[in-house]
Amino acid sequence: MEFILRPFHVPADYSTCVKFVNMISPEPYTAEDWLAEDAAGPTGMHIFRMVAVAPDGVVAGFAECMRFPTDKPGDYPILALVDPNYRRQGLGAQLLAVLEEHALAQGAITFSSTVRDAEPESVAWAEKWGYAQYRHTFQSTLDLATFDPAPFAAVIPAVETSGITFTTLAERSDDSFLRAVAALMTKTHLDIPGNESSEQSYEAWESWYIKHKDARMDGIIVALDGDRVAGVTALRQEGAEGNWYTNYTGVHRDYRGRQIALALKLKSIALAQAAGAKTMRTNNDSKNVPMLAVNRKLGYKPEPGYLRYRKTAK
């Protein structure tokens, strides 16, 4: 079967191709979600997309190379996705070749991609084309209906007794405070095991945590030592099904080992429960043992996650 490759048409193909995004998204995605996320992307984001059309007119495949300014220098993340009804006909290889050629023209040193760890066929396909696994990210879910806060009742009071106070961006949103929170999150992000991205700009942070369509100012909870930002957790609502997502939790090196991260997570859980959320999700790199331990202590259950693959450009 011969497929026709064409450029991604904006905005029509957001609806046409959202089915491919949902092959790898942990939550159901809409065309409107996708369009809004692209619109909120940081300055300097590189996006290249192609669509494959089958002889019967069905959009059978989707190819994307999307690189953020903070991505590892020389690395170009790519995705080649094929409708299950059109697999094993060479379309995936065709899309992959187009993506690698495009990335090479941009100066790529490596190509990287993401595969669900529960899809052995996709894993085998990536390895067939020379991609090697280098990271494993776990997804975890907390059932808020069954979460019992009683075993953790002493945590927040103990942290507060040590001199830490808590606030949210709904309570404090002046420019200097936002920049202090952004600086802490940007700095601690570099400490996350498995992290490869470089330090992001304030504008990039703002677009992701403040201007994102799912952002909640009351969901960004800040731990303070006087006026010093000691830790932050960022919670956002995803969709209308009662699913919330912990997008980030980080504590300054000077304050680690004092249960501040646990206290922040407990506050975010209480917020989500009060808002009627059903579940909370998060993702952690397999190397991030401290945060995985916190999540397991809280009762998060491991779910299928994602494998990251990389290939040296030739």
mmCIF file of C-alpha atoms in Angstrom:
data_model
loop_
_atom_site.group_PDB
_atom_site.id
_atom_site.type_symbol
_atom_site.label_atom_id
_atom_site.label_comp_id
_atom_site.label_asym_id
_atom_site.label_seq_id
_atom_site.Cartn_x
_atom_site.Cartn_y
_atom_site.Cartn_z
ATOM 1 C CA MET A 1 0.000 0.000 0.000
ATOM 2 C CA GLU A 2 1.292 3.442 -0.903
ATOM 3 C CA PHE A 3 0.780 6.322 1.478
ATOM 4 C CA ILE A 4 0.862 10.023 0.677
ATOM 5 C CA LEU A 5 2.841 12.171 3.107
ATOM 6 C CA ARG A 6 1.785 15.777 3.466
ATOM 7 C CA PRO A 7 2.415 18.661 5.889
ATOM 8 C CA PHE A 8 0.266 19.010 8.999
ATOM 9 C CA HIS A 9 -2.570 21.451 8.267
ATOM 10 C CA VAL A 10 -3.326 24.041 10.967
ATOM 11 C CA PRO A 11 -5.905 24.059 12.463
ATOM 12 C CA ALA A 12 -7.798 21.250 10.663
ATOM 13 C CA ASP A 13 -5.361 18.450 11.519
ATOM 14 C CA TYR A 14 -5.633 18.999 15.251
ATOM 15 C CA SER A 15 -8.970 17.175 14.997
ATOM 16 C CA THR A 16 -7.711 14.754 12.360
ATOM 17 C CA CYS A 17 -4.617 13.667 14.293
ATOM 18 C CA VAL A 18 -5.603 13.910 17.954
ATOM 19 C CA LYS A 19 -6.214 10.139 17.854
ATOM 20 C CA PHE A 20 -2.458 9.680 17.506
ATOM 21 C CA VAL A 21 -1.709 11.945 20.475
ATOM 22 C CA ASN A 22 -4.063 9.784 22.530
ATOM 23 C CA MET A 23 -1.957 6.721 21.715
ATOM 24 C CA ILE A 24 0.714 8.053 24.064
ATOM 25 C CA SER A 25 -1.149 10.511 26.318
ATOM 26 C CA PRO A 26 -1.988 9.230 29.827
ATOM 27 C CA GLU A 27 -5.265 11.191 29.777
ATOM 28 C CA PRO A 28 -7.782 11.628 26.927
ATOM 29 C CA TYR A 29 -6.748 14.607 24.831
ATOM 30 C CA THR A 30 -8.973 16.823 22.695
ATOM 31 C CA ALA A 31 -8.069 18.856 19.631
ATOM 32 C CA GLU A 32 -8.740 21.971 21.701
ATOM 33 C CA ASP A 33 -6.310 20.775 24.401
ATOM 34 C CA TRP A 34 -3.610 20.213 21.816
ATOM 35 C CA LEU A 35 -4.119 23.547 20.080
ATOM 36 C CA ALA A 36 -4.048 25.408 23.392
ATOM 37 C CA GLU A 37 -0.867 23.629 24.481
ATOM 38 C CA ASP A 38 0.893 24.549 21.243
ATOM 39 C CA ALA A 39 -0.242 28.157 21.588
ATOM 40 C CA ALA A 40 1.184 28.310 25.114
ATOM 41 C CA GLY A 41 4.543 26.865 24.073
ATOM 42 C CA PRO A 42 7.679 28.840 24.865
ATOM 43 C CA THR A 43 9.459 31.084 22.401
ATOM 44 C CA GLY A 44 11.984 29.108 20.391
ATOM 45 C CA MET A 45 10.024 25.835 20.373
ATOM 46 C CA HIS A 46 10.661 23.893 17.150
ATOM 47 C CA ILE A 47 7.713 21.962 15.663
ATOM 48 C CA PHE A 48 7.734 19.853 12.491
ATOM 49 C CA ARG A 49 4.738 17.637 11.699
ATOM 50 C CA MET A 50 3.700 15.402 8.832
ATOM 51 C CA VAL A 51 0.558 13.378 8.115
ATOM 52 C CA ALA A 52 0.303 10.100 6.173
ATOM 53 C CA VAL A 53 -2.852 9.471 4.154
ATOM 54 C CA ALA A 54 -3.848 5.972 2.960
ATOM 55 C CA PRO A 55 -5.307 5.330 -0.529
ATOM 56 C CA ASP A 56 -8.783 5.147 1.042
ATOM 57 C CA GLY A 57 -8.368 8.724 2.356
ATOM 58 C CA VAL A 58 -7.920 7.744 6.004
ATOM 59 C CA VAL A 59 -5.185 9.530 7.947
ATOM 60 C CA ALA A 60 -3.096 6.491 8.788
ATOM 61 C CA GLY A 61 0.010 8.001 10.382
ATOM 62 C CA PHE A 62 1.439 11.040 12.111
ATOM 63 C CA ALA A 63 5.032 12.220 12.453
ATOM 64 C CA GLU A 64 6.321 14.891 14.827
ATOM 65 C CA CYS A 65 9.646 16.450 15.727
ATOM 66 C CA MET A 66 9.105 18.852 18.620
ATOM 67 C CA ARG A 67 12.046 20.377 20.415
ATOM 68 C CA PHE A 68 11.915 22.715 23.408
ATOM 69 C CA PRO A 69 14.621 25.338 24.031
ATOM 70 C CA THR A 70 15.552 23.525 27.259
ATOM 71 C CA ASP A 71 16.082 20.126 25.588
ATOM 72 C CA LYS A 72 19.525 18.545 25.650
ATOM 73 C CA PRO A 73 21.768 20.311 23.103
ATOM 74 C CA GLY A 74 21.743 18.479 19.796
ATOM 75 C CA ASP A 75 18.938 16.114 20.768
ATOM 76 C CA TYR A 76 15.755 16.095 18.673
ATOM 77 C CA PRO A 77 12.690 14.331 20.149
ATOM 78 C CA ILE A 78 10.617 12.564 17.481
ATOM 79 C CA LEU A 79 7.431 10.495 17.297
ATOM 80 C CA ALA A 80 6.272 8.232 14.468
ATOM 81 C CA LEU A 81 2.745 6.937 15.130
ATOM 82 C CA VAL A 82 0.695 4.631 12.915
ATOM 83 C CA ASP A 83 -2.982 3.665 13.124
ATOM 84 C CA PRO A 84 -3.086 -0.032 14.179
ATOM 85 C CA ASN A 85 -5.152 -0.836 11.078
ATOM 86 C CA TYR A 86 -2.283 0.284 8.825
ATOM 87 C CA ARG A 87 0.726 -1.214 10.588
ATOM 88 C CA ARG A 88 3.200 -3.739 9.152
ATOM 89 C CA GLN A 89 3.089 -2.044 5.763
ATOM 90 C CA GLY A 90 6.255 0.039 6.058
ATOM 91 C CA LEU A 91 4.559 3.303 7.017
ATOM 92 C CA GLY A 92 6.308 3.600 10.391
ATOM 93 C CA ALA A 93 9.718 3.258 8.746
ATOM 94 C CA GLN A 94 8.719 5.824 6.121
ATOM 95 C CA LEU A 95 7.682 8.353 8.762
ATOM 96 C CA LEU A 96 10.788 7.662 10.841
ATOM 97 C CA ALA A 97 13.047 8.306 7.835
ATOM 98 C CA VAL A 98 11.358 11.666 7.212
ATOM 99 C CA LEU A 99 11.764 12.689 10.852
ATOM 100 C CA GLU A 100 15.419 11.690 11.070
ATOM 101 C CA GLU A 101 16.202 13.486 7.814
ATOM 102 C CA HIS A 102 14.485 16.623 9.079
ATOM 103 C CA ALA A 103 16.293 16.507 12.430
ATOM 104 C CA LEU A 104 19.635 15.995 10.718
ATOM 105 C CA ALA A 105 19.002 19.103 8.637
ATOM 106 C CA GLN A 106 18.522 21.024 11.906
ATOM 107 C CA GLY A 107 21.890 19.813 13.207
ATOM 108 C CA ALA A 108 20.760 16.844 15.265
ATOM 109 C CA ILE A 109 23.428 14.868 17.127
ATOM 110 C CA THR A 110 20.927 12.394 18.571
ATOM 111 C CA PHE A 111 17.292 11.450 18.054
ATOM 112 C CA SER A 112 15.101 10.532 21.017
ATOM 113 C CA SER A 113 11.615 9.077 21.330
ATOM 114 C CA THR A 114 9.060 7.813 23.837
ATOM 115 C CA VAL A 115 7.408 4.388 23.943
ATOM 116 C CA ARG A 116 4.841 3.024 26.385
ATOM 117 C CA ASP A 117 6.474 0.297 28.479
ATOM 118 C CA ALA A 118 3.320 -1.840 28.249
ATOM 119 C CA GLU A 119 3.534 -2.086 24.452
ATOM 120 C CA PRO A 120 6.149 -4.742 23.605
ATOM 121 C CA GLU A 121 5.464 -4.408 19.872
ATOM 122 C CA SER A 122 6.386 -0.715 19.950
ATOM 123 C CA VAL A 123 9.441 -1.439 22.107
ATOM 124 C CA ALA A 124 10.661 -4.054 19.636
ATOM 125 C CA TRP A 125 10.034 -1.707 16.718
ATOM 126 C CA ALA A 126 12.115 1.090 18.278
ATOM 127 C CA GLU A 127 14.992 -1.272 18.989
ATOM 128 C CA LYS A 128 14.788 -2.714 15.457
ATOM 129 C CA TRP A 129 15.629 0.743 14.095
ATOM 130 C CA GLY A 130 18.650 1.221 16.324
ATOM 131 C CA TYR A 131 17.138 3.048 19.286
ATOM 132 C CA ALA A 132 18.450 2.134 22.745
ATOM 133 C CA GLN A 133 16.600 2.587 26.026
ATOM 134 C CA TYR A 134 18.168 5.088 28.414
ATOM 135 C CA ARG A 135 15.357 6.106 30.790
ATOM 136 C CA HIS A 136 12.235 4.634 32.363
ATOM 137 C CA THR A 137 9.531 6.895 33.757
ATOM 138 C CA PHE A 138 6.921 5.444 36.084
ATOM 139 C CA GLN A 139 3.378 6.686 36.250
ATOM 140 C CA SER A 140 1.644 6.427 39.640
ATOM 141 C CA THR A 141 -1.959 7.015 40.665
ATOM 142 C CA LEU A 142 -3.487 7.839 44.053
ATOM 143 C CA ASP A 143 -7.139 6.961 44.696
ATOM 144 C CA LEU A 144 -8.423 9.982 46.601
ATOM 145 C CA ALA A 145 -11.612 8.212 47.686
ATOM 146 C CA THR A 146 -9.618 5.729 49.759
ATOM 147 C CA PHE A 147 -6.725 7.949 50.853
ATOM 148 C CA ASP A 148 -6.494 8.120 54.648
ATOM 149 C CA PRO A 149 -4.668 11.218 55.950
ATOM 150 C CA ALA A 150 -4.675 10.004 59.570
ATOM 151 C CA PRO A 151 -1.213 8.332 59.501
ATOM 152 C CA PHE A 152 0.267 11.641 58.316
ATOM 153 C CA ALA A 153 -1.544 13.957 60.743
ATOM 154 C CA ALA A 154 1.667 15.028 62.499
ATOM 155 C CA VAL A 155 3.673 15.840 59.357
ATOM 156 C CA ILE A 156 2.458 19.352 58.483
ATOM 157 C CA PRO A 157 2.388 20.603 62.130
ATOM 158 C CA ALA A 158 5.941 19.323 62.638
ATOM 159 C CA VAL A 159 7.186 21.069 59.508
ATOM 160 C CA GLU A 160 5.457 24.290 60.558
ATOM 161 C CA THR A 161 6.949 24.045 64.054
ATOM 162 C CA SER A 162 10.387 23.961 62.422
ATOM 163 C CA GLY A 163 9.711 27.444 61.029
ATOM 164 C CA ILE A 164 8.240 26.640 57.606
ATOM 165 C CA THR A 165 5.041 28.333 56.443
ATOM 166 C CA PHE A 166 2.901 27.600 53.404
ATOM 167 C CA THR A 167 1.189 29.770 50.829
ATOM 168 C CA THR A 168 -0.082 29.475 47.251
ATOM 169 C CA LEU A 169 0.182 31.587 44.135
ATOM 170 C CA ALA A 170 -3.502 32.360 44.567
ATOM 171 C CA GLU A 171 -2.520 34.163 47.773
ATOM 172 C CA ARG A 172 0.734 35.700 46.550
ATOM 173 C CA SER A 173 1.220 36.483 42.889
ATOM 174 C CA ASP A 174 3.333 39.625 42.756
ATOM 175 C CA ASP A 175 6.063 39.558 40.139
ATOM 176 C CA SER A 176 8.999 39.243 42.526
ATOM 177 C CA PHE A 177 7.395 36.281 44.313
ATOM 178 C CA LEU A 178 6.541 34.521 41.048
ATOM 179 C CA ARG A 179 10.136 34.921 39.923
ATOM 180 C CA ALA A 180 11.449 33.536 43.215
ATOM 181 C CA VAL A 181 9.195 30.483 42.872
ATOM 182 C CA ALA A 182 10.237 30.039 39.238
ATOM 183 C CA ALA A 183 13.912 30.257 40.215
ATOM 184 C CA LEU A 184 13.514 27.535 42.852
ATOM 185 C CA MET A 185 11.617 25.240 40.495
ATOM 186 C CA THR A 186 14.110 25.790 37.676
ATOM 187 C CA LYS A 187 17.083 25.144 39.956
ATOM 188 C CA THR A 188 15.676 22.034 41.648
ATOM 189 C CA HIS A 189 14.567 20.637 38.296
ATOM 190 C CA LEU A 190 18.234 20.305 37.393
ATOM 191 C CA ASP A 191 18.703 18.022 40.425
ATOM 192 C CA ILE A 192 16.047 15.502 39.393
ATOM 193 C CA PRO A 193 17.655 12.116 38.657
ATOM 194 C CA GLY A 194 17.465 11.456 34.936
ATOM 195 C CA ASN A 195 16.959 15.118 34.054
ATOM 196 C CA GLU A 196 18.591 16.183 30.810
ATOM 197 C CA SER A 197 17.094 19.598 30.102
ATOM 198 C CA SER A 198 18.936 22.840 30.639
ATOM 199 C CA GLU A 199 17.783 25.739 32.794
ATOM 200 C CA GLN A 200 14.587 27.242 31.415
ATOM 201 C CA SER A 201 13.771 30.930 31.107
ATOM 202 C CA TYR A 202 11.201 32.658 33.277
ATOM 203 C CA GLU A 203 8.992 33.058 30.198
ATOM 204 C CA ALA A 204 9.076 29.299 29.546
ATOM 205 C CA TRP A 205 8.234 28.587 33.197
ATOM 206 C CA GLU A 206 5.388 31.105 33.104
ATOM 207 C CA SER A 207 3.896 29.614 29.938
ATOM 208 C CA TRP A 208 3.850 26.117 31.459
ATOM 209 C CA TYR A 209 2.820 26.795 35.067
ATOM 210 C CA ILE A 210 0.891 30.075 34.974
ATOM 211 C CA LYS A 211 -0.560 30.511 31.492
ATOM 212 C CA HIS A 212 -1.285 26.850 30.723
ATOM 213 C CA LYS A 213 -5.010 26.228 30.253
ATOM 214 C CA ASP A 214 -5.061 23.709 33.137
ATOM 215 C CA ALA A 215 -2.983 25.798 35.542
ATOM 216 C CA ARG A 216 -4.386 26.493 39.007
ATOM 217 C CA MET A 217 -2.826 29.255 41.043
ATOM 218 C CA ASP A 218 -4.153 27.665 44.247
ATOM 219 C CA GLY A 219 -2.563 24.389 43.142
ATOM 220 C CA ILE A 220 0.965 25.799 43.206
ATOM 221 C CA ILE A 221 1.795 25.458 46.893
ATOM 222 C CA VAL A 222 4.941 27.078 48.250
ATOM 223 C CA ALA A 223 6.930 26.301 51.408
ATOM 224 C CA LEU A 224 8.636 29.360 52.895
ATOM 225 C CA ASP A 225 11.364 29.891 55.451
ATOM 226 C CA GLY A 226 10.664 33.518 56.242
ATOM 227 C CA ASP A 227 10.780 35.098 52.793
ATOM 228 C CA ARG A 228 12.949 32.365 51.300
ATOM 229 C CA VAL A 229 11.300 29.834 48.978
ATOM 230 C CA ALA A 230 12.194 26.407 50.366
ATOM 231 C CA GLY A 231 9.994 24.121 48.270
ATOM 232 C CA VAL A 232 7.165 23.999 45.731
ATOM 233 C CA THR A 233 4.609 21.551 44.431
ATOM 234 C CA ALA A 234 2.471 22.250 41.358
ATOM 235 C CA LEU A 235 -0.915 20.604 40.900
ATOM 236 C CA ARG A 236 -3.209 20.974 37.919
ATOM 237 C CA GLN A 237 -6.580 19.625 36.867
ATOM 238 C CA GLU A 238 -6.687 17.545 33.690
ATOM 239 C CA GLY A 239 -9.989 17.350 31.868
ATOM 240 C CA ALA A 240 -13.406 17.160 33.476
ATOM 241 C CA GLU A 241 -13.241 13.604 34.818
ATOM 242 C CA GLY A 242 -11.858 14.405 38.252
ATOM 243 C CA ASN A 243 -8.272 13.508 37.385
ATOM 244 C CA TRP A 244 -5.572 15.794 38.780
ATOM 245 C CA TYR A 245 -1.866 15.741 38.059
ATOM 246 C CA THR A 246 1.147 16.662 40.192
ATOM 247 C CA ASN A 247 3.306 18.381 37.643
ATOM 248 C CA TYR A 248 6.252 19.154 39.887
ATOM 249 C CA THR A 249 7.572 18.847 43.436
ATOM 250 C CA GLY A 250 10.957 20.203 44.441
ATOM 251 C CA VAL A 251 12.755 21.280 47.615
ATOM 252 C CA HIS A 252 15.870 23.430 47.876
ATOM 253 C CA ARG A 253 18.982 21.462 48.804
ATOM 254 C CA ASP A 254 19.303 23.348 52.096
ATOM 255 C CA TYR A 255 15.899 22.049 53.230
ATOM 256 C CA ARG A 256 15.892 18.435 52.151
ATOM 257 C CA GLY A 257 15.377 15.668 54.699
ATOM 258 C CA ARG A 258 12.864 17.724 56.720
ATOM 259 C CA GLN A 259 9.649 16.204 55.273
ATOM 260 C CA ILE A 260 8.841 19.411 53.396
ATOM 261 C CA ALA A 261 8.137 17.521 50.162
ATOM 262 C CA LEU A 262 5.773 15.203 52.023
ATOM 263 C CA ALA A 263 4.004 18.160 53.625
ATOM 264 C CA LEU A 264 3.600 19.842 50.243
ATOM 265 C CA LYS A 265 2.166 16.662 48.761
ATOM 266 C CA LEU A 266 -0.265 16.293 51.669
ATOM 267 C CA LYS A 267 -1.479 19.849 51.168
ATOM 268 C CA SER A 268 -1.995 19.230 47.467
ATOM 269 C CA ILE A 269 -3.935 16.032 48.203
ATOM 270 C CA ALA A 270 -6.210 17.928 50.607
ATOM 271 C CA LEU A 271 -6.817 20.587 47.947
ATOM 272 C CA ALA A 272 -7.721 18.004 45.309
ATOM 273 C CA GLN A 273 -10.036 16.156 47.690
ATOM 274 C CA ALA A 274 -11.795 19.389 48.647
ATOM 275 C CA ALA A 275 -12.343 20.114 44.952
ATOM 276 C CA GLY A 276 -13.957 16.716 44.423
ATOM 277 C CA ALA A 277 -11.102 15.124 42.482
ATOM 278 C CA LYS A 278 -11.165 11.339 42.124
ATOM 279 C CA THR A 279 -7.523 10.590 41.448
ATOM 280 C CA MET A 280 -4.095 12.197 41.443
ATOM 281 C CA ARG A 281 -1.356 11.132 39.055
ATOM 282 C CA THR A 282 2.326 11.817 38.772
ATOM 283 C CA ASN A 283 5.368 10.592 36.862
ATOM 284 C CA ASN A 284 8.817 9.865 38.258
ATOM 285 C CA ASP A 285 12.030 8.700 36.698
ATOM 286 C CA SER A 286 13.102 5.247 37.885
ATOM 287 C CA LYS A 287 16.278 6.857 39.237
ATOM 288 C CA ASN A 288 14.362 9.303 41.438
ATOM 289 C CA VAL A 289 14.333 7.004 44.457
ATOM 290 C CA PRO A 290 13.529 9.676 47.117
ATOM 291 C CA MET A 291 10.373 10.919 45.395
ATOM 292 C CA LEU A 292 9.260 7.410 44.484
ATOM 293 C CA ALA A 293 9.562 6.549 48.187
ATOM 294 C CA VAL A 294 7.403 9.550 49.157
ATOM 295 C CA ASN A 295 4.728 8.549 46.658
ATOM 296 C CA ARG A 296 4.704 4.918 47.771
ATOM 297 C CA LYS A 297 4.377 6.051 51.403
ATOM 298 C CA LEU A 298 1.317 8.091 50.438
ATOM 299 C CA GLY A 299 -0.251 5.119 48.692
ATOM 300 C CA TYR A 300 0.371 5.880 45.032
ATOM 301 C CA LYS A 301 0.054 2.730 42.926
ATOM 302 C CA PRO A 302 2.495 2.141 40.059
ATOM 303 C CA GLU A 303 0.974 1.980 36.581
ATOM 304 C CA PRO A 304 2.385 1.452 33.092
ATOM 305 C CA GLY A 305 4.845 4.178 32.242
ATOM 306 C CA TYR A 306 7.143 5.275 29.471
ATOM 307 C CA LEU A 307 10.496 4.231 28.098
ATOM 308 C CA ARG A 308 12.810 6.811 26.579
ATOM 309 C CA TYR A 309 14.920 5.749 23.599
ATOM 310 C CA ARG A 310 17.841 7.444 21.900
ATOM 311 C CA LYS A 311 19.830 6.923 18.711
ATOM 312 C CA THR A 312 23.028 8.610 17.537
ATOM 313 C CA ALA A 313 22.539 10.559 14.321
ATOM 314 C CA LYS A 314 24.690 9.531 11.367
#
